[in-house]
JSON list of C-alpha atoms and ligand atoms in Angstrom, two decimals:
[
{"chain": "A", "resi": 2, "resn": "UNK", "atom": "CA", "xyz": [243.15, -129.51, 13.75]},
{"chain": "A", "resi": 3, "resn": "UNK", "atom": "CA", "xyz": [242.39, -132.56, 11.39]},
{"chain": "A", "resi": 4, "resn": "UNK", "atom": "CA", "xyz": [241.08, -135.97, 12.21]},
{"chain": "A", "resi": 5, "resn": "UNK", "atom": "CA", "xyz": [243.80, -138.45, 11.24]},
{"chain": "A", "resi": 6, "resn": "UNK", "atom": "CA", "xyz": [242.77, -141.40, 13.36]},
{"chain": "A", "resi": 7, "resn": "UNK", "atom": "CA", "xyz": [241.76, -143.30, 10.57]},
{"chain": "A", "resi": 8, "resn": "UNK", "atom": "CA", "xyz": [244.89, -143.01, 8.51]},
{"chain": "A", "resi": 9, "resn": "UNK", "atom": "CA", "xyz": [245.43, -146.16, 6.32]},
{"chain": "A", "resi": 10, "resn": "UNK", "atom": "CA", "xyz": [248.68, -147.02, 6.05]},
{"chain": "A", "resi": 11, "resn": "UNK", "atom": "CA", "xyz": [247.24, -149.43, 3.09]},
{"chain": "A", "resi": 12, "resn": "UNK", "atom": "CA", "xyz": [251.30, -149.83, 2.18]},
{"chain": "A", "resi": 13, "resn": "UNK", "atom": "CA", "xyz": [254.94, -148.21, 2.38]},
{"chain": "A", "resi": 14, "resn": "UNK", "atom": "CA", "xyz": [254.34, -145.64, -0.80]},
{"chain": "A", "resi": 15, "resn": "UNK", "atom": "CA", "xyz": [251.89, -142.34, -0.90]},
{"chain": "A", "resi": 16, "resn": "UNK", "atom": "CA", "xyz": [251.16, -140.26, -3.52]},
{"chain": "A", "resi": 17, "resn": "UNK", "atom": "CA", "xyz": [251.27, -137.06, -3.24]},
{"chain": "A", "resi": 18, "resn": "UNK", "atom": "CA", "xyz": [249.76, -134.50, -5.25]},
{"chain": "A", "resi": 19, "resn": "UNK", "atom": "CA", "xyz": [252.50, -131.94, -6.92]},
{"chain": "A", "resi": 20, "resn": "UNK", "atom": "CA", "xyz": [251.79, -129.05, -8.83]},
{"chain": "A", "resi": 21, "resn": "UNK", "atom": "CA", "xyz": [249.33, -125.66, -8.55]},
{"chain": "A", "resi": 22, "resn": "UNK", "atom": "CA", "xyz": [249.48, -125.56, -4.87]},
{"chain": "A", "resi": 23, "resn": "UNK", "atom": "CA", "xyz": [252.71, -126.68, -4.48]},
{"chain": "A", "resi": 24, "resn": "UNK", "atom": "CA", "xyz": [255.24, -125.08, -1.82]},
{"chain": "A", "resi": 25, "resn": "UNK", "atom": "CA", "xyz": [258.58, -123.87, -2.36]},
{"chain": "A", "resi": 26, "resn": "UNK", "atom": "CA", "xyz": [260.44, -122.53, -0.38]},
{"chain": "A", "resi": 27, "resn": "UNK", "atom": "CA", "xyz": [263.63, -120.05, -1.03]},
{"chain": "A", "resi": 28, "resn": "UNK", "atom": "CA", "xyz": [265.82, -122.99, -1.34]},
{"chain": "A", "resi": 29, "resn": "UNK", "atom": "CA", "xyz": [263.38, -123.97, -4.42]},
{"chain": "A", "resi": 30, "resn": "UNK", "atom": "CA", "xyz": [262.79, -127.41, -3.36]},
{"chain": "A", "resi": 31, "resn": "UNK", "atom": "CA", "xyz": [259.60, -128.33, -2.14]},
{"chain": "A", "resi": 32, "resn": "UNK", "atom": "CA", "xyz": [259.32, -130.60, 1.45]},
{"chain": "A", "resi": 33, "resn": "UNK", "atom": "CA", "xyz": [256.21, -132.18, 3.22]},
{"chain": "A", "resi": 34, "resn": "UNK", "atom": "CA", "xyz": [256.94, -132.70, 7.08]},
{"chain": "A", "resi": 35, "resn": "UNK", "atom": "CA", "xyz": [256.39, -135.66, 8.19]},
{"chain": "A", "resi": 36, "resn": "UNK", "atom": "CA", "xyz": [255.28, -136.96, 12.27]},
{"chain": "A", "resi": 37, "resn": "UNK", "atom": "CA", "xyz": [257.05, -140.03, 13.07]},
{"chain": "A", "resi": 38, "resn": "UNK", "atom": "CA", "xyz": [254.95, -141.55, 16.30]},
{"chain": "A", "resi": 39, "resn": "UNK", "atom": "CA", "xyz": [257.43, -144.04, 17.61]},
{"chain": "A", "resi": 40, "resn": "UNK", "atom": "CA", "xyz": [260.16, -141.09, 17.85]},
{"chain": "A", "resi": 41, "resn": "UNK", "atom": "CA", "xyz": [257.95, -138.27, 18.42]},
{"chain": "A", "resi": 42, "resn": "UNK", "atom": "CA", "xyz": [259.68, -136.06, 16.08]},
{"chain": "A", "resi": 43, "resn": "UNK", "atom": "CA", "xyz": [258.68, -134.07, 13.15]},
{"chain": "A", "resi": 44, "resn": "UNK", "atom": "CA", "xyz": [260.88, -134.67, 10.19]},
{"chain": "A", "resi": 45, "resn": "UNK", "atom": "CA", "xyz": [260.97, -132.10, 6.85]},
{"chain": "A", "resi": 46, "resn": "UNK", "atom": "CA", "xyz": [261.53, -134.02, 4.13]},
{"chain": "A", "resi": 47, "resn": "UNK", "atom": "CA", "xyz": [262.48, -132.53, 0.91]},
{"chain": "A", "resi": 48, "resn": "UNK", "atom": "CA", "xyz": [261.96, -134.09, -2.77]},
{"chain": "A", "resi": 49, "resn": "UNK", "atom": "CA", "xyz": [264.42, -135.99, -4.68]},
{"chain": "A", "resi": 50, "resn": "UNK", "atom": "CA", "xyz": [266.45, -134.72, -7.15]},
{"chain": "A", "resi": 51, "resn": "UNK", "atom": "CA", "xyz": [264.93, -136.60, -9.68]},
{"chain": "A", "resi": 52, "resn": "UNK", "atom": "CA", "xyz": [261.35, -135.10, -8.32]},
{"chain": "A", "resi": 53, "resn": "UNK", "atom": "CA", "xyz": [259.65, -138.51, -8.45]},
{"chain": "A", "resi": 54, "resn": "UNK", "atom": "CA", "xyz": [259.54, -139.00, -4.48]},
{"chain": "A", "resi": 55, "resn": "UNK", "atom": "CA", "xyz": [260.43, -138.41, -1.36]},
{"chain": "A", "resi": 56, "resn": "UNK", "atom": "CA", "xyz": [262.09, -140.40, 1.59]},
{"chain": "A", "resi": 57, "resn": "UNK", "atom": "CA", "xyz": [261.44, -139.86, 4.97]},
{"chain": "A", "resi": 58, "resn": "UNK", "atom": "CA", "xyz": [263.32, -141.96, 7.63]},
{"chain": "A", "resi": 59, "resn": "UNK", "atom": "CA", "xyz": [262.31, -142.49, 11.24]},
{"chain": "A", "resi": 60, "resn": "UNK", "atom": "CA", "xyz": [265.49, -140.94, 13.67]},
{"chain": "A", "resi": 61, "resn": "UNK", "atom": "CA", "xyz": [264.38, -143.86, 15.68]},
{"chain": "A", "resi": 62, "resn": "UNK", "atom": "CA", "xyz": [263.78, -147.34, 14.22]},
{"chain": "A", "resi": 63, "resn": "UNK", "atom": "CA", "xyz": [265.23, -146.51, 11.01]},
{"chain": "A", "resi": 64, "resn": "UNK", "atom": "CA", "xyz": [262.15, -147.56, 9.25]},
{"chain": "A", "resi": 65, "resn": "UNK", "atom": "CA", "xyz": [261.80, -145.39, 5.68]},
{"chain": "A", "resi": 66, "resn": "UNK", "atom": "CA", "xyz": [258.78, -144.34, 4.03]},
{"chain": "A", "resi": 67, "resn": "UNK", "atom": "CA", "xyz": [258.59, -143.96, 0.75]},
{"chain": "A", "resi": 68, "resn": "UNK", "atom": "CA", "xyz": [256.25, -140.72, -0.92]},
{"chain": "A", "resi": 69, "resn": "UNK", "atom": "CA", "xyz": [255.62, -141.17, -4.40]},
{"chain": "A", "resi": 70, "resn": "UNK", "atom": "CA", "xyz": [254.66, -137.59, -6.48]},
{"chain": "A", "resi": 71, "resn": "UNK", "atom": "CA", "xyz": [252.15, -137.90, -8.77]},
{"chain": "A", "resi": 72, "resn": "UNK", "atom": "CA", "xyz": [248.61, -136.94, -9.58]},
{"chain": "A", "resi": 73, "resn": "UNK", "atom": "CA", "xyz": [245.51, -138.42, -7.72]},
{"chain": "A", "resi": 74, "resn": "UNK", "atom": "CA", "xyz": [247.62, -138.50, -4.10]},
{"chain": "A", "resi": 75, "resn": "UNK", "atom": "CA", "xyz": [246.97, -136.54, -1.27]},
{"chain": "A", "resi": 76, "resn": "UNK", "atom": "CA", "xyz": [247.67, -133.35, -1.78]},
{"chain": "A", "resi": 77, "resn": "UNK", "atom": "CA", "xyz": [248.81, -133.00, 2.54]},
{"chain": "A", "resi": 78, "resn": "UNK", "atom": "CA", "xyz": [251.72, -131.64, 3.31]},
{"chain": "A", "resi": 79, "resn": "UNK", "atom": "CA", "xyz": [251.48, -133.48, 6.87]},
{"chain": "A", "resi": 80, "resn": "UNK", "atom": "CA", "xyz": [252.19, -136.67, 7.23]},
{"chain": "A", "resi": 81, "resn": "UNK", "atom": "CA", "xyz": [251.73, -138.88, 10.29]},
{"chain": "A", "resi": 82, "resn": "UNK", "atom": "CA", "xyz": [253.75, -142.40, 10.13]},
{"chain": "A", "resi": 83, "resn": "UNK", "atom": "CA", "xyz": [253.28, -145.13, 13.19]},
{"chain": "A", "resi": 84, "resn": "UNK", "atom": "CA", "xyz": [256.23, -147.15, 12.76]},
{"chain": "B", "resi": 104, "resn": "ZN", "atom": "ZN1", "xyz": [260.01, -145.31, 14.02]}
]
């Protein structure tokens, strides 16, 4: 289990690191999963078409949070969003 109290949700947009370790699945698109708190629901979010991002939105308050894919982001899979 990680420590994630001290997640800085500096803004709406992460990077997150794509490539080498990158996992697909047998539908060949890659997906982080993502916690949304205020639901308390796990969401799996797969990438965009275009590959540039990903878009997670909360089954609750709606709120969306954007993933941008690119190097120097966190290279997590996991994603916890208070919203
Ligand atoms: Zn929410």
């Amino acid at each position: 289990m990680t420590s994630e109290s001290s997640y800085p949700p500096r803004h709406s947009v992460l990077d997150v690191t794509e490539g080498m370790s990158e996992k697909v699945t047998g539908s060949g698109r890659p997906w982080i999963q993502v916690w949304f708190e205020c639901a308390g629901a796990y969401q799996k979010v797969f990438r965009s078409i275009d590959g540039t991002r990903y878009t997670a939105t909360c089954p609750k308050c709606g709120k969306q949070m954007k993933f941008g894919v690119g190097p120097g982001g966190r290279s997590d899979r996991f994603f916890r969003i208070s919203c």
